[in-house]
mmCIF file of C-alpha atoms and ligand atoms in Angstrom:
data_model
loop_
_atom_site.group_PDB
_atom_site.id
_atom_site.type_symbol
_atom_site.label_atom_id
_atom_site.label_comp_id
_atom_site.label_asym_id
_atom_site.label_seq_id
_atom_site.Cartn_x
_atom_site.Cartn_y
_atom_site.Cartn_z
ATOM 1 C CA UNK A 2 -11.372 3.556 19.463
ATOM 2 C CA UNK A 3 -8.860 1.983 17.069
ATOM 3 C CA UNK A 4 -8.086 -1.722 17.503
ATOM 4 C CA UNK A 5 -4.915 -3.068 15.826
ATOM 5 C CA UNK A 6 -5.290 -6.210 13.724
ATOM 6 C CA UNK A 7 -2.154 -8.400 13.639
ATOM 7 C CA UNK A 8 -0.890 -8.917 10.054
ATOM 8 C CA UNK A 9 0.665 -12.046 8.663
ATOM 9 C CA UNK A 10 3.376 -12.328 6.058
ATOM 10 C CA UNK A 11 2.950 -14.607 3.059
ATOM 11 C CA UNK A 12 4.029 -14.818 -0.559
ATOM 12 C CA UNK A 13 2.300 -14.192 -3.845
ATOM 13 C CA UNK A 14 4.694 -15.896 -6.267
ATOM 14 C CA UNK A 15 7.968 -13.983 -6.003
ATOM 15 C CA UNK A 16 6.366 -11.143 -4.047
ATOM 16 C CA UNK A 17 6.390 -10.935 -0.261
ATOM 17 C CA UNK A 18 3.126 -9.518 1.034
ATOM 18 C CA UNK A 19 1.560 -8.527 4.323
ATOM 19 C CA UNK A 20 -2.005 -9.857 4.519
ATOM 20 C CA UNK A 21 -3.977 -7.487 6.710
ATOM 21 C CA UNK A 22 -7.462 -8.786 5.879
ATOM 22 C CA UNK A 23 -8.948 -11.280 6.450
ATOM 23 C CA UNK A 24 -7.254 -12.134 9.736
ATOM 24 C CA UNK A 25 -8.476 -14.403 12.496
ATOM 25 C CA UNK A 26 -9.750 -11.438 14.505
ATOM 26 C CA UNK A 27 -11.672 -9.823 11.634
ATOM 27 C CA UNK A 28 -13.080 -11.012 8.303
ATOM 28 C CA UNK A 29 -14.771 -7.830 7.036
ATOM 29 C CA UNK A 30 -14.636 -4.059 7.406
ATOM 30 C CA UNK A 31 -17.896 -2.967 5.775
ATOM 31 C CA UNK A 32 -17.741 -4.822 2.430
ATOM 32 C CA UNK A 33 -13.908 -4.838 2.414
ATOM 33 C CA UNK A 34 -12.885 -8.475 2.722
ATOM 34 C CA UNK A 35 -9.247 -8.642 1.633
ATOM 35 C CA UNK A 36 -6.185 -6.392 1.921
ATOM 36 C CA UNK A 37 -2.681 -7.304 0.765
ATOM 37 C CA UNK A 38 0.120 -4.752 1.135
ATOM 38 C CA UNK A 39 3.336 -5.209 -0.898
ATOM 39 C CA UNK A 40 6.544 -3.244 -1.295
ATOM 40 C CA UNK A 41 8.146 -0.788 -1.304
ATOM 41 C CA UNK A 42 10.803 -2.627 -3.271
ATOM 42 C CA UNK A 43 13.375 -1.919 -5.973
ATOM 43 C CA UNK A 44 14.316 -4.339 -8.723
ATOM 44 C CA UNK A 45 16.161 -4.553 -12.015
ATOM 45 C CA UNK A 46 15.620 -7.694 -14.064
ATOM 46 C CA UNK A 47 13.119 -9.496 -11.873
ATOM 47 C CA UNK A 48 9.372 -9.308 -12.317
ATOM 48 C CA UNK A 49 8.120 -8.940 -8.745
ATOM 49 C CA UNK A 50 4.445 -8.862 -9.724
ATOM 50 C CA UNK A 51 3.581 -11.945 -11.739
ATOM 51 C CA UNK A 52 0.130 -13.292 -10.963
ATOM 52 C CA UNK A 53 -0.922 -15.719 -13.703
ATOM 53 C CA UNK A 54 -4.535 -16.005 -14.894
ATOM 54 C CA UNK A 55 -6.933 -16.950 -12.091
ATOM 55 C CA UNK A 56 -10.706 -16.609 -11.561
ATOM 56 C CA UNK A 57 -12.913 -14.541 -9.246
ATOM 57 C CA UNK A 58 -16.583 -14.601 -8.306
ATOM 58 C CA UNK A 59 -18.664 -12.452 -5.970
ATOM 59 C CA UNK A 60 -16.235 -9.570 -5.469
ATOM 60 C CA UNK A 61 -14.548 -6.460 -6.823
ATOM 61 C CA UNK A 62 -10.771 -6.250 -6.982
ATOM 62 C CA UNK A 63 -9.479 -2.764 -6.202
ATOM 63 C CA UNK A 64 -5.870 -1.968 -7.105
ATOM 64 C CA UNK A 65 -4.062 1.046 -5.654
ATOM 65 C CA UNK A 66 -0.370 1.825 -6.168
ATOM 66 C CA UNK A 67 2.002 4.023 -4.193
ATOM 67 C CA UNK A 68 4.833 3.559 -6.705
ATOM 68 C CA UNK A 69 5.586 1.609 -9.863
ATOM 69 C CA UNK A 70 3.183 0.102 -12.367
ATOM 70 C CA UNK A 71 1.133 -3.056 -12.886
ATOM 71 C CA UNK A 72 -0.361 -4.389 -16.116
ATOM 72 C CA UNK A 73 -3.870 -5.888 -15.859
ATOM 73 C CA UNK A 74 -5.423 -8.232 -18.429
ATOM 74 C CA UNK A 75 -8.742 -10.062 -18.120
ATOM 75 C CA UNK A 76 -11.096 -12.456 -19.893
ATOM 76 C CA UNK A 77 -13.219 -9.537 -21.167
ATOM 77 C CA UNK A 78 -10.215 -8.475 -23.250
ATOM 78 C CA UNK A 79 -9.364 -5.512 -21.001
ATOM 79 C CA UNK A 80 -5.712 -4.450 -20.888
ATOM 80 C CA UNK A 81 -4.825 -1.582 -18.563
ATOM 81 C CA UNK A 82 -1.628 -0.220 -17.072
ATOM 82 C CA UNK A 83 -2.100 1.294 -13.652
ATOM 83 C CA UNK A 84 0.141 3.912 -12.043
ATOM 84 C CA UNK A 85 0.073 5.715 -8.672
ATOM 85 C CA UNK A 86 -2.983 7.907 -8.207
ATOM 86 C CA UNK A 87 -5.035 5.807 -10.616
ATOM 87 C CA UNK A 88 -7.545 3.074 -9.855
ATOM 88 C CA UNK A 89 -8.344 -0.310 -11.348
ATOM 89 C CA UNK A 90 -11.651 -1.817 -10.296
ATOM 90 C CA UNK A 91 -12.679 -5.188 -11.632
ATOM 91 C CA UNK A 92 -16.207 -6.303 -10.768
ATOM 92 C CA UNK A 93 -16.239 -10.064 -11.094
ATOM 93 C CA UNK A 94 -19.974 -10.469 -10.684
ATOM 94 C CA UNK A 95 -20.731 -14.059 -11.638
ATOM 95 C CA UNK A 96 -17.248 -14.709 -12.963
ATOM 96 C CA UNK A 97 -14.110 -13.324 -14.605
ATOM 97 C CA UNK A 98 -10.453 -14.280 -14.856
ATOM 98 C CA UNK A 99 -7.469 -11.950 -14.916
ATOM 99 C CA UNK A 100 -3.686 -11.684 -14.677
ATOM 100 C CA UNK A 101 -1.513 -8.945 -13.190
ATOM 101 C CA UNK A 102 2.175 -8.453 -13.828
ATOM 102 C CA UNK A 103 5.022 -6.006 -13.803
ATOM 103 C CA UNK A 104 5.233 -4.697 -17.384
ATOM 104 C CA UNK A 105 8.379 -5.238 -19.441
ATOM 105 C CA UNK A 106 9.045 -1.489 -19.403
ATOM 106 C CA UNK A 107 8.954 -0.331 -15.779
ATOM 107 C CA UNK A 108 10.400 2.140 -13.300
ATOM 108 C CA UNK A 109 12.133 -0.515 -11.147
ATOM 109 C CA UNK A 110 10.073 0.197 -8.042
ATOM 110 C CA UNK A 111 6.829 -1.217 -6.732
ATOM 111 C CA UNK A 112 4.607 -0.475 -3.754
ATOM 112 C CA UNK A 113 0.894 -1.063 -3.580
ATOM 113 C CA UNK A 114 -2.260 -2.412 -2.086
ATOM 114 C CA UNK A 115 -4.575 -5.121 -3.400
ATOM 115 C CA UNK A 116 -8.082 -4.958 -2.005
ATOM 116 C CA UNK A 117 -11.274 -6.951 -2.486
ATOM 117 C CA UNK A 118 -14.815 -5.775 -1.893
ATOM 118 C CA UNK A 119 -17.517 -8.397 -1.259
ATOM 119 C CA UNK A 120 -20.499 -7.854 -3.552
ATOM 120 C CA UNK A 121 -23.904 -7.855 -1.863
ATOM 121 C CA UNK A 122 -26.338 -10.568 -2.909
ATOM 122 C CA UNK A 123 -28.201 -8.212 -5.256
ATOM 123 C CA UNK A 124 -25.015 -7.519 -7.289
ATOM 124 C CA UNK A 125 -22.978 -10.684 -7.102
ATOM 125 C CA UNK A 126 -24.624 -12.439 -10.084
ATOM 126 C CA UNK A 127 -24.244 -9.512 -12.500
ATOM 127 C CA UNK A 128 -22.084 -9.600 -15.622
ATOM 128 C CA UNK A 129 -18.384 -8.896 -15.029
ATOM 129 C CA UNK A 130 -16.881 -5.496 -15.860
ATOM 130 C CA UNK A 131 -13.578 -3.663 -15.635
ATOM 131 C CA UNK A 132 -12.915 0.031 -14.983
ATOM 132 C CA UNK A 133 -9.714 2.059 -15.099
ATOM 133 C CA UNK A 134 -10.000 5.509 -13.551
ATOM 134 C CA UNK A 135 -7.137 7.883 -14.326
ATOM 135 C CA UNK A 136 -8.928 10.850 -12.753
ATOM 136 C CA UNK A 137 -10.274 10.683 -9.222
ATOM 137 C CA UNK A 138 -11.728 13.324 -6.906
ATOM 138 C CA UNK A 139 -9.019 14.995 -4.841
ATOM 139 C CA UNK A 140 -9.668 17.520 -2.119
ATOM 140 C CA UNK A 141 -7.943 19.376 0.636
ATOM 141 C CA UNK A 142 -9.445 18.369 3.983
ATOM 142 C CA UNK A 143 -8.116 20.480 6.833
ATOM 143 C CA UNK A 144 -4.478 20.126 5.800
ATOM 144 C CA UNK A 145 -4.715 16.658 4.242
ATOM 145 C CA UNK A 146 -4.692 15.922 0.522
ATOM 146 C CA UNK A 147 -7.402 13.266 0.166
ATOM 147 C CA UNK A 148 -8.027 11.148 -2.935
ATOM 148 C CA UNK A 149 -11.348 9.312 -2.901
ATOM 149 C CA UNK A 150 -10.884 6.186 -4.975
ATOM 150 C CA UNK A 151 -14.242 4.526 -4.241
ATOM 151 C CA UNK A 152 -17.399 5.888 -2.625
ATOM 152 C CA UNK A 153 -17.864 9.508 -1.561
ATOM 153 C CA UNK A 154 -18.017 10.868 -5.118
ATOM 154 C CA UNK A 155 -15.513 8.596 -6.830
ATOM 155 C CA UNK A 156 -16.633 7.495 -10.319
ATOM 156 C CA UNK A 157 -15.773 3.876 -9.443
ATOM 157 C CA UNK A 158 -18.777 1.550 -9.341
ATOM 158 C CA UNK A 159 -19.796 0.604 -5.813
ATOM 159 C CA UNK A 160 -22.654 -1.716 -4.870
ATOM 160 C CA UNK A 161 -22.982 -1.102 -1.132
ATOM 161 C CA UNK A 162 -22.319 1.955 1.063
ATOM 162 C CA UNK A 163 -18.519 2.273 1.340
ATOM 163 C CA UNK A 164 -15.512 4.521 1.123
ATOM 164 C CA UNK A 165 -11.890 4.020 0.127
ATOM 165 C CA UNK A 166 -9.468 6.934 0.271
ATOM 166 C CA UNK A 167 -5.806 7.817 0.454
ATOM 167 C CA UNK A 168 -4.937 10.753 2.695
ATOM 168 C CA UNK A 169 -1.586 12.533 2.545
ATOM 169 C CA UNK A 170 -1.421 14.366 5.830
ATOM 170 C CA UNK A 171 1.046 17.237 6.011
ATOM 171 C CA UNK A 172 0.324 18.265 9.574
ATOM 172 C CA UNK A 173 -2.399 17.720 12.109
ATOM 173 C CA UNK A 174 -5.845 17.204 10.661
ATOM 174 C CA UNK A 175 -9.157 15.584 11.427
ATOM 175 C CA UNK A 176 -10.677 13.466 8.696
ATOM 176 C CA UNK A 177 -14.494 13.481 8.550
ATOM 177 C CA UNK A 178 -16.025 10.004 8.688
ATOM 178 C CA UNK A 179 -19.497 8.574 8.136
ATOM 179 C CA UNK A 180 -20.494 7.634 11.677
ATOM 180 C CA UNK A 181 -22.717 4.795 10.414
ATOM 181 C CA UNK A 182 -19.685 3.064 8.839
ATOM 182 C CA UNK A 183 -17.078 0.898 10.443
ATOM 183 C CA UNK A 184 -13.574 1.850 9.316
ATOM 184 C CA UNK A 185 -10.071 0.589 8.805
ATOM 185 C CA UNK A 186 -7.020 2.830 8.748
ATOM 186 C CA UNK A 187 -3.498 1.925 7.624
ATOM 187 C CA UNK A 188 -0.338 4.009 7.776
ATOM 188 C CA UNK A 189 1.607 3.335 4.554
ATOM 189 C CA UNK A 190 4.401 5.945 4.790
ATOM 190 C CA UNK A 191 5.621 8.435 7.376
ATOM 191 C CA UNK A 192 4.388 8.634 10.952
ATOM 192 C CA UNK A 193 0.983 9.236 12.454
ATOM 193 C CA UNK A 194 -1.005 9.180 15.631
ATOM 194 C CA UNK A 195 -4.699 8.620 14.897
ATOM 195 C CA UNK A 196 -7.409 8.947 17.543
ATOM 196 C CA UNK A 197 -4.577 8.985 20.132
ATOM 197 C CA UNK A 198 -3.096 5.676 18.837
ATOM 198 C CA UNK A 199 0.455 5.738 17.477
ATOM 199 C CA UNK A 200 0.118 3.819 14.208
ATOM 200 C CA UNK A 201 2.596 1.136 13.200
ATOM 201 C CA UNK A 202 3.436 1.127 9.520
ATOM 202 C CA UNK A 203 1.472 -1.327 7.317
ATOM 203 C CA UNK A 204 -0.806 -2.416 10.114
ATOM 204 C CA UNK A 205 -4.593 -2.248 9.856
ATOM 205 C CA UNK A 206 -6.589 -0.654 12.679
ATOM 206 C CA UNK A 207 -10.324 -1.185 12.999
ATOM 207 C CA UNK A 208 -12.871 1.317 14.288
ATOM 208 C CA UNK A 209 -16.450 0.270 15.032
ATOM 209 C CA UNK A 210 -19.366 2.441 13.822
ATOM 210 C CA UNK A 211 -19.879 5.633 15.780
ATOM 211 C CA UNK A 212 -16.694 7.514 14.895
ATOM 212 C CA UNK A 213 -17.594 10.802 13.157
ATOM 213 C CA UNK A 214 -14.044 11.988 12.602
ATOM 214 C CA UNK A 215 -10.501 10.718 12.837
ATOM 215 C CA UNK A 216 -8.011 13.136 14.389
ATOM 216 C CA UNK A 217 -4.526 12.611 12.926
ATOM 217 C CA UNK A 218 -1.231 14.062 14.107
ATOM 218 C CA UNK A 219 2.082 13.669 12.288
ATOM 219 C CA UNK A 220 5.665 14.858 12.697
ATOM 220 C CA UNK A 221 7.142 14.086 9.255
ATOM 221 C CA UNK A 222 3.944 13.724 7.248
ATOM 222 C CA UNK A 223 1.891 10.585 6.643
ATOM 223 C CA UNK A 224 0.320 8.642 3.827
ATOM 224 C CA UNK A 225 -2.761 6.817 5.105
ATOM 225 C CA UNK A 226 -5.326 4.515 3.584
ATOM 226 C CA UNK A 227 -8.838 4.804 4.922
ATOM 227 C CA UNK A 228 -11.430 2.101 4.247
ATOM 228 C CA UNK A 229 -14.982 2.038 5.472
ATOM 229 C CA UNK A 230 -18.468 0.813 4.917
ATOM 230 C CA UNK A 231 -21.791 -0.038 6.433
ATOM 231 C CA UNK A 232 -21.503 -3.311 8.353
ATOM 232 C CA UNK A 233 -21.989 -5.843 5.554
ATOM 233 C CA UNK A 234 -24.842 -7.796 7.140
ATOM 234 C CA UNK A 235 -24.456 -10.832 4.876
ATOM 235 C CA UNK A 236 -22.525 -13.976 5.767
ATOM 236 C CA UNK A 237 -19.803 -14.496 3.184
ATOM 237 C CA UNK A 238 -17.893 -17.661 2.491
ATOM 238 C CA UNK A 239 -14.391 -17.032 1.130
ATOM 239 C CA UNK A 240 -12.146 -19.670 -0.368
ATOM 240 C CA UNK A 241 -9.173 -19.136 -2.727
ATOM 241 C CA UNK A 242 -10.268 -16.335 -5.104
ATOM 242 C CA UNK A 243 -13.967 -16.780 -4.572
ATOM 243 C CA UNK A 244 -16.466 -14.924 -2.381
ATOM 244 C CA UNK A 245 -19.709 -16.876 -2.109
ATOM 245 C CA UNK A 246 -22.397 -17.860 0.366
ATOM 246 C CA UNK A 247 -21.959 -21.638 0.568
ATOM 247 C CA UNK A 248 -19.507 -24.492 0.040
ATOM 248 C CA UNK A 249 -21.668 -25.665 -2.860
ATOM 249 C CA UNK A 250 -21.160 -22.358 -4.693
ATOM 250 C CA UNK A 251 -17.415 -22.582 -4.084
ATOM 251 C CA UNK A 252 -17.284 -26.150 -5.405
ATOM 252 C CA UNK A 253 -19.244 -25.107 -8.504
ATOM 253 C CA UNK A 254 -16.912 -22.153 -9.171
ATOM 254 C CA UNK A 255 -13.883 -24.406 -8.767
ATOM 255 C CA UNK A 256 -15.380 -26.879 -11.252
ATOM 256 C CA UNK A 257 -16.069 -24.011 -13.677
ATOM 257 C CA UNK A 258 -12.408 -22.973 -13.524
ATOM 258 C CA UNK A 259 -11.278 -26.578 -14.058
ATOM 259 C CA UNK A 260 -13.565 -26.757 -17.103
ATOM 260 C CA UNK A 261 -12.272 -23.419 -18.556
ATOM 261 C CA UNK A 262 -15.685 -21.775 -18.225
ATOM 262 C CA UNK A 263 -14.302 -18.414 -16.975
ATOM 263 C CA UNK A 264 -12.963 -17.367 -20.387
ATOM 264 C CA UNK A 265 -9.321 -16.933 -21.292
ATOM 265 C CA UNK A 266 -6.917 -14.107 -20.512
ATOM 266 C CA UNK A 267 -5.298 -13.112 -23.809
ATOM 267 C CA UNK A 268 -1.703 -11.893 -23.852
ATOM 268 C CA UNK A 269 -0.296 -13.349 -20.643
ATOM 269 C CA UNK A 270 2.753 -15.508 -21.368
ATOM 270 C CA UNK A 271 2.657 -18.563 -19.176
ATOM 271 C CA UNK A 272 0.388 -21.100 -17.584
ATOM 272 C CA UNK A 273 -2.691 -20.196 -15.593
ATOM 273 C CA UNK A 274 -3.031 -20.918 -11.855
ATOM 274 C CA UNK A 275 -4.675 -24.218 -11.037
ATOM 275 C CA UNK A 276 -7.211 -24.313 -8.218
ATOM 276 C CA UNK A 277 -6.096 -25.927 -4.976
ATOM 277 C CA UNK A 278 -8.005 -28.944 -3.736
ATOM 278 C CA UNK A 279 -11.286 -27.927 -2.207
ATOM 279 C CA UNK A 280 -11.843 -29.694 1.110
ATOM 280 C CA UNK A 281 -15.326 -31.005 0.452
ATOM 281 C CA UNK A 282 -16.339 -33.290 3.330
ATOM 282 C CA UNK A 283 -16.569 -36.909 2.241
ATOM 283 C CA UNK A 284 -20.066 -38.227 1.613
ATOM 284 C CA UNK A 285 -21.150 -40.882 4.059
ATOM 285 C CA UNK A 286 -21.190 -44.293 2.449
ATOM 286 C CA UNK A 287 -24.690 -45.688 2.127
ATOM 287 C CA UNK A 288 -25.126 -48.623 4.476
ATOM 288 C CA UNK A 289 -24.782 -51.877 2.637
HETATM 289 MN MN1 MN B 327 -7.048 -11.533 -8.691
#
């Protein structure tokens, strides 16, 4: 059974986004802990994507585009342009900083998805790394053109059982699922009815473990994102750009960013993002 999760609209600098995860009703789908959907939009002189240098710990950022291009730079010295059909995966491990922006030379359109994956305890203290994958496994699944961008044979590094895929459905199909995973499905373009639920565009639907396949019907064709994973089984604590296990870890990461201990992003023109105030509860005054 698919359960709709209500999105909320917010802004990322000049860019309007729909935040589909986390929402009050659901914090995680497998290890997936964050999903922002932006676009489609057209522009001329503006720079709709302009996210200044900021830090991450305890997660992977997963960038997937439907149209346009985004330039990634990070504190390891990575510089990578991503285009539709390609994948950027940045594994923060114990800490990295990065910036993402619309490149000076661009196609004037932008539509994409920004995802985070929570790293399990065994992987969250590793050294940071960045991967750009221009080639990903694509297969025809019963009338759907499926690109696996993480898990299920994708070359992208994954640290817990998961899947992330885009499915272009031409006509009715049934997508095979791992029944031990919970899943999220999002209709990004076109129309679709999945598991007898008529999907609203850019809305995330959750399915609990136990679903072995997802029947999809479409009239005009559909472009779907499918996310899944084994129920994460670890309590995560998310604040700002950090995924941790405690308030103390968050406070330490914030202090590290304040002290410029995440390294510098070379090549981004402009100031970095300062951390918001962390609401640490006041210490009780010793009795005097
Ligand atoms: Mn980021």
